[in-house]
Amino acid sequence: MKIAVCIKQVPDTANVKLDPETHTLKREGVESIVNPFDLFALEAALRIKEAAGGEIVAVTMGPPQAETVIKDAIGFGVDEGLLLSDRAFAGADTWATTAVLAKAIEGLGDVDLVICGKQAVDGDTAQVGPGIAQRLGLPHVAFVKGFREIENKRLVVERQMDDGYDVVELPLPALITVVREVGEPRPPSLKGKMRAKKYTVPMQGAADLGLDASQVGLAGSFTQVVKVFAPSHSGERRRLEGSDEQMGAQVIDALVDNQVIMLGS
Amino acid sequence: MGVIIDKELCIGCEQCLDACPFDALEMKGDVPEVGDACTLCGSCADVCPEGAITVPEVERAQDDRAAQAKGVWVYAEVRGGQMPEVVAELLGQGRRLAGQLGVELGAVVLGHGLGGVAGELFALGADVVYAADDPLLADFNDDIYCKVLTRLIAEYKPEVLLAGATSVGRSMIPRVATAVATGLTADCTGLAIDPDKRLLLQTRPAFGGNIMATIVCPTARPQMATVRPRVMKRGERREGFEGRLVTVSLDAEDQAVTKVLEVVQSLEENVNLTGAEVVVTGGRGVGGPEGFKVVAQLAEALGGVVGATRGAVDSEWIGHAHQVGQTGRTVAPKLYIALGVSGAVQHLVGMQGSDTIVAVNNDPNAPIFDVAHYGIVGDLFKVAPAMLSHLKQLRGQG
Ligand SMILES: Cc1cc2nc3c(=O)[nH]c(=O)nc-3n(C[C@H](O)[C@H](O)[C@H](O)COP(=O)(O)OP(=O)(O)OC[C@H]3O[C@@H](n4cnc5c(N)ncnc54)[C@H](O)[C@@H]3O)c2cc1C
Ligand SMILES: Cc1cc2nc3c(=O)[nH]c(=O)nc-3n(C[C@H](O)[C@H](O)[C@H](O)COP(=O)(O)OP(=O)(O)OC[C@H]3O[C@@H](n4cnc5c(N)ncnc54)[C@H](O)[C@@H]3O)c2cc1C
Ligand code: SF4
Ligand code: SF4
């Protein structure tokens, strides 16, 4: 089975702090990491390969530095990597992102399964996976949390829903996006790390993919960011005073007075 | 591509660098230089005291869809015969937007055994209901649901389409947007109309809730958005209102490729955090699985559900289904009570939309107090029982 895993380089949002005065992101010293959900995608791919055999290719679109996430993936044990990098790709919305990723996956030839993370922790849209599936004409199941059956031509997966989960059968080729329940990522292996050091990451730009500059990046995007601002925490804020017991009673009184709590119910 | 900086006007004050959310500006000598990361968002131009920055118009392909498209649509999700709360909220917001644009509000519903649903959608604000009722649509399947919705959009050409940012919405709507070739804004918490340009201003959190971005879709139609549940206000019910019902039938070649074998309503996963009116959350401050007892008691007394931080979930004190935050569920209940929660940004992003927030923490500097309407610096094991007993007393139970 040939599996393509899409991974994205993101700032480590755990360490992104807001500047309290300017309300902008302070990024000095913030490391770039593999999107945490994409580690679950890599883990899922490795487990499927263990079950069904085959080959895994990790694909990323990003600036030249994003090469490091491909090397990380090699360290985890994927077979090959591909970096999609071009100045023209900058500023892409999800439509222009899937244009590039879908073309690149098509170029890999005969991919049986594409795996994406649930969402990227910077853009946070969760739109890229289903978008790639549509462009490639593949069926997809999003938010996969487990596998029931893994065969060469068919998967049975558990799909997380708001009120439980569905068991879904899907024929391959197909695309899935995965959530953390698919399994904790294994640590990179020593052998993988050695290989990653020596691995030269292949790179492709717009021209290699046969894409015109107008189809990618900012120019190829439908959406446009017109304003960016800090979230406001609206409403009155107060600190209560007194002993622990007094404060506990006070807050209940305040919530009742403001009809947040109804006593009748 | 990037903003244009007039080197003559620039005084080198560096305010634009601080304002850029994408870290796209860097000082080269006395003036800033713009890099590839620039998205032309205009934040730098807004703060430049000298007016030295201009934001160029992006050349976009001409698109005549804007002139033809008309009407606001809501995708009315139905699962197991039930409509999630967000449908009523979308119709409430959809009514307001349709009113400002002077157009009709449509609702699309796909499923099987939909008797009564159309009437409910009219009562909730729809002028027109497009209903496809077919055994093939009995279970949610992305492929066939997307095909039908895509076809309806191509035929009736709405200018706006809203859907809930639920598991179903976030799975199928990106596929539909790609199929009709238009823009989609994810998980919006604010929607407004720019009356001059007839554009939908879509506001959403990104970077794990650290920033808010307002996004437009200038040329392609429909302008599509998924909307976070429990943020928009539902409208007045119009009991007995009868709108136009358009029955949609499937094509002969419509086939579902994926197959739902089983639908599991799982108790553990059915914590129904997203739908709860009251959420009482325990963090690492509760000290262990035993500590969740008082959390559960308070939740029960308030008719709410138990939430947890990742700190508590990772310590295996409680299941992941309870987790609130970036990698858990997003909630916006009427009342959110945080017990022993520090307030990491990944947690705040999942609950800061709550109407009223109460925080109990023994560290006066815990960041949770920045978002709390009622902050209590104290020991949760004393404060929470006091809340419980006072509540019982007021209810005449104690
Ligand atoms: C503040 C802000 C708000 C934005 N809002 C929107 C919006 O509402 N709508 C919109 O269309 N765009 C939006 N964008 C642009 C969007 O972030 C980019 O298009 C981005 O390239 C992909 O989206 P994402 O990060 O949300 O990825 P998601 O769709 O959340 O990612 C899901 C999965 O797709 C794969 N993937 C995503 N990106 C890549 C990549 N570059 N290389 C390899 N695999 C990848 C990964 O497996 C990932 O886990 C926004 C950007 C910013 C900065
Ligand atoms: C990629 C990523 C995603 C994440 N996603 C999430 C997410 O979805 N949800 C989430 O919650 N976190 C998430 N986190 C983790 C987050 O950064 C924090 O580590 C976590 O929220 C902390 O949990 P906590 O508040 O329970 O624990 P702590 O930070 O340890 O806070 C415990 C608090 O309890 C207080 N306390 C202790 N004893 C008492 C007492 N007796 N009475 C009153 N107060 C007391 C302490 O003062 C302290 O403030 C994520 C992190 C990363 C990197
Ligand atoms: S337009 Fe926005 S992204 Fe570009 S440099 Fe200015 S602030 Fe940064
Ligand atoms: S804000 Fe304006 S004047 Fe100040 S450095 Fe930037 S471009 Fe120059």
mmCIF file of N, CA, C and O in Angstrom, chain A residues 14 24 27 87 90 121-125 127 134 138 140 159 162-167 169 171 181 221-224 226-229 231 233 237-240 244 247 249 253 258, chain B residues 18 21-22 36 41 60 79 140 166-167 170-171 175 181 184 186 204 207 210 212-216 218 257 259 261-262 264 320 326 346 352 364 369 371-375 377 379 390:
data_model
loop_
_atom_site.group_PDB
_atom_site.id
_atom_site.type_symbol
_atom_site.label_atom_id
_atom_site.label_comp_id
_atom_site.label_asym_id
_atom_site.label_seq_id
_atom_site.Cartn_x
_atom_site.Cartn_y
_atom_site.Cartn_z
ATOM 1 N N ALA A 14 2.224 26.398 22.034
ATOM 2 C CA ALA A 14 2.272 26.308 23.489
ATOM 3 C C ALA A 14 3.142 27.428 24.047
ATOM 4 O O ALA A 14 2.956 27.885 25.167
ATOM 5 N N THR A 24 0.221 41.685 20.126
ATOM 6 C CA THR A 24 0.650 40.889 18.986
ATOM 7 C C THR A 24 1.398 39.666 19.497
ATOM 8 O O THR A 24 1.758 39.588 20.665
ATOM 9 N N ARG A 27 7.109 36.122 18.905
ATOM 10 C CA ARG A 27 7.591 34.862 18.354
ATOM 11 C C ARG A 27 9.066 34.634 18.557
ATOM 12 O O ARG A 27 9.586 33.615 18.136
ATOM 13 N N ARG A 87 8.300 30.697 -3.634
ATOM 14 C CA ARG A 87 7.849 31.993 -3.111
ATOM 15 C C ARG A 87 6.389 32.233 -3.477
ATOM 16 O O ARG A 87 5.645 32.870 -2.740
ATOM 17 N N ALA A 90 3.392 31.426 -0.991
ATOM 18 C CA ALA A 90 3.172 32.163 0.255
ATOM 19 C C ALA A 90 1.786 32.803 0.296
ATOM 20 O O ALA A 90 1.262 33.255 -0.716
ATOM 21 N N VAL A 121 -2.445 23.562 14.112
ATOM 22 C CA VAL A 121 -2.708 24.375 15.302
ATOM 23 C C VAL A 121 -2.482 25.871 15.070
ATOM 24 O O VAL A 121 -2.789 26.673 15.939
ATOM 25 N N ASP A 122 -1.977 26.276 13.881
ATOM 26 C CA ASP A 122 -1.884 27.720 13.625
ATOM 27 C C ASP A 122 -3.093 28.213 12.829
ATOM 28 O O ASP A 122 -3.867 29.018 13.301
ATOM 29 N N GLY A 123 -3.284 27.687 11.622
ATOM 30 C CA GLY A 123 -4.447 28.090 10.823
ATOM 31 C C GLY A 123 -5.743 27.558 11.414
ATOM 32 O O GLY A 123 -6.786 28.201 11.330
ATOM 33 N N ASP A 124 -5.707 26.360 12.008
ATOM 34 C CA ASP A 124 -6.853 25.840 12.758
ATOM 35 C C ASP A 124 -8.115 25.600 11.938
ATOM 36 O O ASP A 124 -9.198 25.587 12.511
ATOM 37 N N THR A 125 -8.024 25.450 10.615
ATOM 38 C CA THR A 125 -9.275 25.362 9.860
ATOM 39 C C THR A 125 -9.816 23.940 9.726
ATOM 40 O O THR A 125 -11.012 23.766 9.545
ATOM 41 N N GLN A 127 -9.633 22.289 7.120
ATOM 42 C CA GLN A 127 -10.246 22.264 5.787
ATOM 43 C C GLN A 127 -9.382 21.582 4.734
ATOM 44 O O GLN A 127 -9.875 21.218 3.662
ATOM 45 N N GLN A 134 -11.481 16.104 -2.348
ATOM 46 C CA GLN A 134 -12.354 16.546 -3.426
ATOM 47 C C GLN A 134 -11.556 16.781 -4.707
ATOM 48 O O GLN A 134 -11.950 16.364 -5.794
ATOM 49 N N LEU A 138 -11.297 11.586 -4.483
ATOM 50 C CA LEU A 138 -11.266 10.436 -3.587
ATOM 51 C C LEU A 138 -12.347 10.574 -2.518
ATOM 52 O O LEU A 138 -12.634 11.687 -2.076
ATOM 53 N N HIS A 140 -13.581 10.505 1.356
ATOM 54 C CA HIS A 140 -12.823 10.782 2.574
ATOM 55 C C HIS A 140 -13.662 10.516 3.805
ATOM 56 O O HIS A 140 -14.893 10.551 3.755
ATOM 57 N N ARG A 159 -15.175 6.832 13.118
ATOM 58 C CA ARG A 159 -15.180 8.269 12.876
ATOM 59 C C ARG A 159 -15.771 8.976 14.095
ATOM 60 O O ARG A 159 -16.911 8.718 14.494
ATOM 61 N N ASP A 162 -19.989 14.196 17.183
ATOM 62 C CA ASP A 162 -20.250 14.983 18.384
ATOM 63 C C ASP A 162 -20.924 14.164 19.478
ATOM 64 O O ASP A 162 -20.811 14.468 20.655
ATOM 65 N N ASP A 163 -21.674 13.118 19.063
ATOM 66 C CA ASP A 163 -22.470 12.376 20.037
ATOM 67 C C ASP A 163 -22.034 10.924 20.150
ATOM 68 O O ASP A 163 -22.812 10.071 20.519
ATOM 69 N N GLY A 164 -20.807 10.622 19.778
ATOM 70 C CA GLY A 164 -20.351 9.245 19.813
ATOM 71 C C GLY A 164 -19.442 8.988 18.631
ATOM 72 O O GLY A 164 -18.622 9.834 18.306
ATOM 73 N N TYR A 165 -19.579 7.827 18.008
ATOM 74 C CA TYR A 165 -18.784 7.592 16.808
ATOM 75 C C TYR A 165 -19.516 6.696 15.825
ATOM 76 O O TYR A 165 -20.452 5.989 16.203
ATOM 77 N N ASP A 166 -19.110 6.768 14.550
ATOM 78 C CA ASP A 166 -19.662 5.929 13.498
ATOM 79 C C ASP A 166 -18.593 4.944 13.061
ATOM 80 O O ASP A 166 -17.410 5.286 13.061
ATOM 81 N N VAL A 167 -19.018 3.754 12.684
ATOM 82 C CA VAL A 167 -18.094 2.807 12.063
ATOM 83 C C VAL A 167 -18.331 2.903 10.562
ATOM 84 O O VAL A 167 -19.450 2.715 10.089
ATOM 85 N N GLU A 169 -17.081 2.100 6.496
ATOM 86 C CA GLU A 169 -16.261 1.329 5.569
ATOM 87 C C GLU A 169 -15.930 2.214 4.384
ATOM 88 O O GLU A 169 -16.811 2.886 3.845
ATOM 89 N N PRO A 171 -13.708 2.292 0.588
ATOM 90 C CA PRO A 171 -12.842 1.617 -0.367
ATOM 91 C C PRO A 171 -11.613 2.472 -0.622
ATOM 92 O O PRO A 171 -11.672 3.692 -0.523
ATOM 93 N N GLU A 181 -6.824 9.898 19.187
ATOM 94 C CA GLU A 181 -7.137 8.547 19.653
ATOM 95 C C GLU A 181 -6.581 7.449 18.761
ATOM 96 O O GLU A 181 -6.591 6.285 19.153
ATOM 97 N N SER A 221 -5.840 32.480 -4.046
ATOM 98 C CA SER A 221 -6.739 32.254 -2.913
ATOM 99 C C SER A 221 -8.074 32.968 -3.109
ATOM 100 O O SER A 221 -8.121 34.060 -3.667
ATOM 101 N N PHE A 222 -9.132 32.368 -2.623
ATOM 102 C CA PHE A 222 -10.446 33.010 -2.664
ATOM 103 C C PHE A 222 -10.663 33.911 -1.453
ATOM 104 O O PHE A 222 -11.352 34.909 -1.526
ATOM 105 N N THR A 223 -10.119 33.498 -0.308
ATOM 106 C CA THR A 223 -10.367 34.292 0.898
ATOM 107 C C THR A 223 -9.238 35.289 1.102
ATOM 108 O O THR A 223 -8.137 35.116 0.594
ATOM 109 N N GLN A 224 -9.550 36.328 1.845
ATOM 110 C CA GLN A 224 -8.577 37.386 2.085
ATOM 111 C C GLN A 224 -8.730 37.830 3.534
ATOM 112 O O GLN A 224 -9.837 38.083 4.000
ATOM 113 N N VAL A 226 -8.681 40.536 6.135
ATOM 114 C CA VAL A 226 -8.732 41.998 6.043
ATOM 115 C C VAL A 226 -8.392 42.674 7.368
ATOM 116 O O VAL A 226 -8.127 43.861 7.412
ATOM 117 N N LYS A 227 -8.423 41.918 8.452
ATOM 118 C CA LYS A 227 -8.134 42.531 9.735
ATOM 119 C C LYS A 227 -7.678 41.460 10.710
ATOM 120 O O LYS A 227 -8.209 40.351 10.702
ATOM 121 N N VAL A 228 -6.698 41.810 11.519
ATOM 122 C CA VAL A 228 -6.251 40.888 12.553
ATOM 123 C C VAL A 228 -6.197 41.658 13.859
ATOM 124 O O VAL A 228 -5.712 42.778 13.897
ATOM 125 N N PHE A 229 -6.745 41.098 14.929
ATOM 126 C CA PHE A 229 -6.749 41.824 16.198
ATOM 127 C C PHE A 229 -6.718 40.849 17.366
ATOM 128 O O PHE A 229 -6.928 39.654 17.199
ATOM 129 N N PRO A 231 -8.004 39.036 20.744
ATOM 130 C CA PRO A 231 -9.336 38.747 21.276
ATOM 131 C C PRO A 231 -9.610 39.611 22.503
ATOM 132 O O PRO A 231 -8.705 39.870 23.295
ATOM 133 N N HIS A 233 -11.638 40.161 26.009
ATOM 134 C CA HIS A 233 -12.401 39.428 27.015
ATOM 135 C C HIS A 233 -13.395 40.413 27.590
ATOM 136 O O HIS A 233 -13.083 41.183 28.489
ATOM 137 N N ARG A 237 -15.362 42.289 35.212
ATOM 138 C CA ARG A 237 -14.636 41.249 35.959
ATOM 139 C C ARG A 237 -14.484 41.690 37.402
ATOM 140 O O ARG A 237 -14.126 42.813 37.681
ATOM 141 N N ARG A 238 -14.755 40.791 38.296
ATOM 142 C CA ARG A 238 -14.505 41.145 39.689
ATOM 143 C C ARG A 238 -13.900 40.001 40.473
ATOM 144 O O ARG A 238 -14.094 38.828 40.158
ATOM 145 N N ARG A 239 -13.129 40.396 41.459
ATOM 146 C CA ARG A 239 -12.570 39.408 42.380
ATOM 147 C C ARG A 239 -13.397 39.469 43.645
ATOM 148 O O ARG A 239 -13.684 40.561 44.159
ATOM 149 N N LEU A 240 -13.762 38.332 44.142
ATOM 150 C CA LEU A 240 -14.527 38.309 45.384
ATOM 151 C C LEU A 240 -13.564 38.372 46.562
ATOM 152 O O LEU A 240 -12.384 38.069 46.439
ATOM 153 N N ASP A 244 -12.964 31.559 52.224
ATOM 154 C CA ASP A 244 -13.346 30.654 51.154
ATOM 155 C C ASP A 244 -14.848 30.367 51.196
ATOM 156 O O ASP A 244 -15.517 30.350 50.166
ATOM 157 N N MET A 247 -16.856 33.440 50.050
ATOM 158 C CA MET A 247 -16.791 33.674 48.612
ATOM 159 C C MET A 247 -17.645 32.668 47.853
ATOM 160 O O MET A 247 -18.291 33.001 46.859
ATOM 161 N N ALA A 249 -20.404 31.256 48.849
ATOM 162 C CA ALA A 249 -21.803 31.658 48.967
ATOM 163 C C ALA A 249 -22.076 32.915 48.130
ATOM 164 O O ALA A 249 -23.094 33.002 47.440
ATOM 165 N N ASP A 253 -24.876 33.652 45.137
ATOM 166 C CA ASP A 253 -25.847 34.746 45.218
ATOM 167 C C ASP A 253 -25.790 35.615 43.960
ATOM 168 O O ASP A 253 -26.813 35.976 43.385
ATOM 169 N N ASN A 258 -28.163 37.473 38.907
ATOM 170 C CA ASN A 258 -28.051 37.758 37.478
ATOM 171 C C ASN A 258 -28.752 36.726 36.608
ATOM 172 O O ASN A 258 -28.551 36.686 35.394
ATOM 173 N N ASP B 18 5.823 45.540 15.200
ATOM 174 C CA ASP B 18 5.063 45.014 16.329
ATOM 175 C C ASP B 18 3.647 44.636 15.920
ATOM 176 O O ASP B 18 3.047 43.741 16.486
ATOM 177 N N PRO B 21 0.979 40.516 12.525
ATOM 178 C CA PRO B 21 0.722 39.238 13.181
ATOM 179 C C PRO B 21 1.444 38.082 12.497
ATOM 180 O O PRO B 21 1.478 36.977 13.029
ATOM 181 N N PHE B 22 1.975 38.316 11.330
ATOM 182 C CA PHE B 22 2.590 37.214 10.586
ATOM 183 C C PHE B 22 4.115 37.293 10.590
ATOM 184 O O PHE B 22 4.771 36.552 9.881
ATOM 185 N N ASP B 36 8.145 37.103 2.566
ATOM 186 C CA ASP B 36 7.130 36.266 1.916
ATOM 187 C C ASP B 36 5.906 35.997 2.780
ATOM 188 O O ASP B 36 4.848 35.661 2.270
ATOM 189 N N CYS B 41 -2.672 41.794 5.112
ATOM 190 C CA CYS B 41 -3.804 41.961 6.024
ATOM 191 C C CYS B 41 -4.012 43.421 6.401
ATOM 192 O O CYS B 41 -5.067 43.793 6.907
ATOM 193 N N ARG B 60 -6.948 39.283 -8.908
ATOM 194 C CA ARG B 60 -7.667 38.021 -8.813
ATOM 195 C C ARG B 60 -8.389 37.777 -10.122
ATOM 196 O O ARG B 60 -8.778 38.722 -10.800
ATOM 197 N N ARG B 79 -29.219 14.682 12.467
ATOM 198 C CA ARG B 79 -28.534 13.411 12.763
ATOM 199 C C ARG B 79 -29.419 12.609 13.700
ATOM 200 O O ARG B 79 -29.820 13.101 14.743
ATOM 201 N N PHE B 140 -24.951 9.735 7.590
ATOM 202 C CA PHE B 140 -24.089 10.787 7.043
ATOM 203 C C PHE B 140 -22.906 10.190 6.281
ATOM 204 O O PHE B 140 -22.099 9.457 6.846
ATOM 205 N N THR B 166 -19.624 21.700 13.348
ATOM 206 C CA THR B 166 -19.771 20.441 14.074
ATOM 207 C C THR B 166 -18.907 19.395 13.382
ATOM 208 O O THR B 166 -18.274 19.684 12.369
ATOM 209 N N SER B 167 -18.898 18.173 13.885
ATOM 210 C CA SER B 167 -18.137 17.115 13.218
ATOM 211 C C SER B 167 -18.588 16.969 11.770
ATOM 212 O O SER B 167 -17.771 16.837 10.863
ATOM 213 N N ARG B 170 -17.701 20.312 9.686
ATOM 214 C CA ARG B 170 -16.277 20.511 9.411
ATOM 215 C C ARG B 170 -15.721 19.421 8.502
ATOM 216 O O ARG B 170 -14.632 19.538 7.987
ATOM 217 N N SER B 171 -16.479 18.342 8.319
ATOM 218 C CA SER B 171 -16.024 17.309 7.401
ATOM 219 C C SER B 171 -16.539 17.568 5.984
ATOM 220 O O SER B 171 -15.786 17.488 5.019
ATOM 221 N N ARG B 175 -15.271 20.154 1.687
ATOM 222 C CA ARG B 175 -15.329 19.412 0.428
ATOM 223 C C ARG B 175 -16.277 20.110 -0.546
ATOM 224 O O ARG B 175 -15.981 20.249 -1.735
ATOM 225 N N ALA B 181 -15.703 25.488 -5.936
ATOM 226 C CA ALA B 181 -14.599 26.429 -6.147
ATOM 227 C C ALA B 181 -14.913 27.799 -5.555
ATOM 228 O O ALA B 181 -15.115 28.791 -6.259
ATOM 229 N N LEU B 184 -13.842 29.468 1.935
ATOM 230 C CA LEU B 184 -14.538 28.994 3.134
ATOM 231 C C LEU B 184 -13.780 29.477 4.361
ATOM 232 O O LEU B 184 -12.564 29.330 4.445
ATOM 233 N N ALA B 186 -13.363 29.121 8.457
ATOM 234 C CA ALA B 186 -13.614 28.057 9.418
ATOM 235 C C ALA B 186 -14.023 28.606 10.772
ATOM 236 O O ALA B 186 -13.476 29.607 11.236
ATOM 237 N N ARG B 204 -12.956 35.033 12.973
ATOM 238 C CA ARG B 204 -12.657 33.737 13.592
ATOM 239 C C ARG B 204 -11.362 33.801 14.389
ATOM 240 O O ARG B 204 -10.483 34.590 14.102
ATOM 241 N N PHE B 207 -4.461 30.650 15.491
ATOM 242 C CA PHE B 207 -3.291 30.486 16.360
ATOM 243 C C PHE B 207 -3.728 30.090 17.763
ATOM 244 O O PHE B 207 -3.348 30.713 18.747
ATOM 245 N N ASN B 210 -5.095 32.831 19.978
ATOM 246 C CA ASN B 210 -4.256 33.979 20.319
ATOM 247 C C ASN B 210 -4.628 35.234 19.529
ATOM 248 O O ASN B 210 -4.395 36.341 19.989
ATOM 249 N N MET B 212 -7.545 37.071 16.533
ATOM 250 C CA MET B 212 -8.798 37.006 15.796
ATOM 251 C C MET B 212 -8.521 37.557 14.404
ATOM 252 O O MET B 212 -7.776 38.531 14.259
ATOM 253 N N ALA B 213 -9.104 36.933 13.389
ATOM 254 C CA ALA B 213 -8.920 37.431 12.034
ATOM 255 C C ALA B 213 -10.280 37.636 11.388
ATOM 256 O O ALA B 213 -11.183 36.824 11.573
ATOM 257 N N THR B 214 -10.430 38.764 10.668
ATOM 258 C CA THR B 214 -11.638 38.972 9.884
ATOM 259 C C THR B 214 -11.300 38.678 8.430
ATOM 260 O O THR B 214 -10.315 39.175 7.897
ATOM 261 N N ILE B 215 -12.116 37.817 7.822
ATOM 262 C CA ILE B 215 -11.819 37.275 6.501
ATOM 263 C C ILE B 215 -12.991 37.544 5.568
ATOM 264 O O ILE B 215 -14.147 37.479 5.985
ATOM 265 N N VAL B 216 -12.685 37.900 4.313
ATOM 266 C CA VAL B 216 -13.736 38.063 3.315
ATOM 267 C C VAL B 216 -13.427 37.180 2.109
ATOM 268 O O VAL B 216 -12.313 36.717 1.933
ATOM 269 N N PRO B 218 -13.909 37.977 -1.637
ATOM 270 C CA PRO B 218 -14.349 39.105 -2.458
ATOM 271 C C PRO B 218 -15.055 38.730 -3.760
ATOM 272 O O PRO B 218 -16.017 39.396 -4.128
ATOM 273 N N VAL B 257 -20.177 5.963 -1.779
ATOM 274 C CA VAL B 257 -18.992 5.114 -1.903
ATOM 275 C C VAL B 257 -18.615 4.576 -0.527
ATOM 276 O O VAL B 257 -18.292 3.415 -0.361
ATOM 277 N N LYS B 259 -19.550 3.628 3.411
ATOM 278 C CA LYS B 259 -20.752 3.022 3.988
ATOM 279 C C LYS B 259 -20.679 3.074 5.504
ATOM 280 O O LYS B 259 -19.691 2.641 6.094
ATOM 281 N N LEU B 261 -21.456 1.521 8.794
ATOM 282 C CA LEU B 261 -21.839 0.180 9.219
ATOM 283 C C LEU B 261 -22.569 0.211 10.550
ATOM 284 O O LEU B 261 -23.370 -0.651 10.860
ATOM 285 N N GLU B 262 -22.258 1.219 11.356
ATOM 286 C CA GLU B 262 -22.777 1.229 12.713
ATOM 287 C C GLU B 262 -22.713 2.656 13.247
ATOM 288 O O GLU B 262 -21.759 3.387 12.962
ATOM 289 N N VAL B 264 -22.652 4.573 16.801
ATOM 290 C CA VAL B 264 -22.520 4.296 18.225
ATOM 291 C C VAL B 264 -22.703 5.581 19.012
ATOM 292 O O VAL B 264 -21.916 6.517 18.877
ATOM 293 N N HIS B 320 -10.700 11.529 28.014
ATOM 294 C CA HIS B 320 -10.446 12.624 27.078
ATOM 295 C C HIS B 320 -11.732 13.261 26.571
ATOM 296 O O HIS B 320 -11.750 14.426 26.157
ATOM 297 N N GLN B 326 -8.123 23.467 22.975
ATOM 298 C CA GLN B 326 -7.670 23.356 21.596
ATOM 299 C C GLN B 326 -7.695 21.923 21.079
ATOM 300 O O GLN B 326 -8.098 21.679 19.949
ATOM 301 N N GLN B 346 -4.231 27.305 25.504
ATOM 302 C CA GLN B 346 -4.909 26.209 24.795
ATOM 303 C C GLN B 346 -6.203 25.807 25.491
ATOM 304 O O GLN B 346 -7.077 25.206 24.889
ATOM 305 N N GLN B 352 -13.474 30.517 26.276
ATOM 306 C CA GLN B 352 -13.588 31.939 26.569
ATOM 307 C C GLN B 352 -14.856 32.576 25.988
ATOM 308 O O GLN B 352 -15.178 33.707 26.323
ATOM 309 N N PRO B 364 -3.218 33.758 42.955
ATOM 310 C CA PRO B 364 -3.850 35.001 42.489
ATOM 311 C C PRO B 364 -3.371 35.427 41.102
ATOM 312 O O PRO B 364 -4.040 36.208 40.431
ATOM 313 N N PHE B 369 -7.801 34.022 35.669
ATOM 314 C CA PHE B 369 -8.504 35.190 36.217
ATOM 315 C C PHE B 369 -8.659 36.307 35.184
ATOM 316 O O PHE B 369 -9.510 37.171 35.335
ATOM 317 N N VAL B 371 -9.847 35.974 32.270
ATOM 318 C CA VAL B 371 -11.092 35.800 31.530
ATOM 319 C C VAL B 371 -12.290 35.581 32.457
ATOM 320 O O VAL B 371 -13.418 35.488 31.984
ATOM 321 N N ALA B 372 -12.036 35.466 33.750
ATOM 322 C CA ALA B 372 -13.126 35.130 34.673
ATOM 323 C C ALA B 372 -13.953 36.366 35.030
ATOM 324 O O ALA B 372 -13.406 37.417 35.335
ATOM 325 N N HIS B 373 -15.286 36.247 34.977
ATOM 326 C CA HIS B 373 -16.155 37.337 35.421
ATOM 327 C C HIS B 373 -16.182 37.383 36.944
ATOM 328 O O HIS B 373 -16.291 38.436 37.537
ATOM 329 N N TYR B 374 -16.110 36.210 37.563
ATOM 330 C CA TYR B 374 -16.031 36.134 39.020
ATOM 331 C C TYR B 374 -14.774 35.355 39.382
ATOM 332 O O TYR B 374 -14.678 34.158 39.095
ATOM 333 N N GLY B 375 -13.806 36.032 39.944
ATOM 334 C CA GLY B 375 -12.556 35.381 40.324
ATOM 335 C C GLY B 375 -12.517 35.134 41.818
ATOM 336 O O GLY B 375 -12.791 36.036 42.610
ATOM 337 N N VAL B 377 -9.945 33.750 44.639
ATOM 338 C CA VAL B 377 -8.630 33.251 45.035
ATOM 339 C C VAL B 377 -8.844 32.455 46.307
ATOM 340 O O VAL B 377 -9.132 33.023 47.364
ATOM 341 N N ASP B 379 -9.058 28.036 48.083
ATOM 342 C CA ASP B 379 -8.893 26.587 47.963
ATOM 343 C C ASP B 379 -10.188 25.990 47.432
ATOM 344 O O ASP B 379 -11.245 26.109 48.061
ATOM 345 N N HIS B 390 -24.557 26.360 49.841
ATOM 346 C CA HIS B 390 -25.359 27.582 49.742
ATOM 347 C C HIS B 390 -26.477 27.413 48.709
ATOM 348 O O HIS B 390 -27.604 27.857 48.904
#
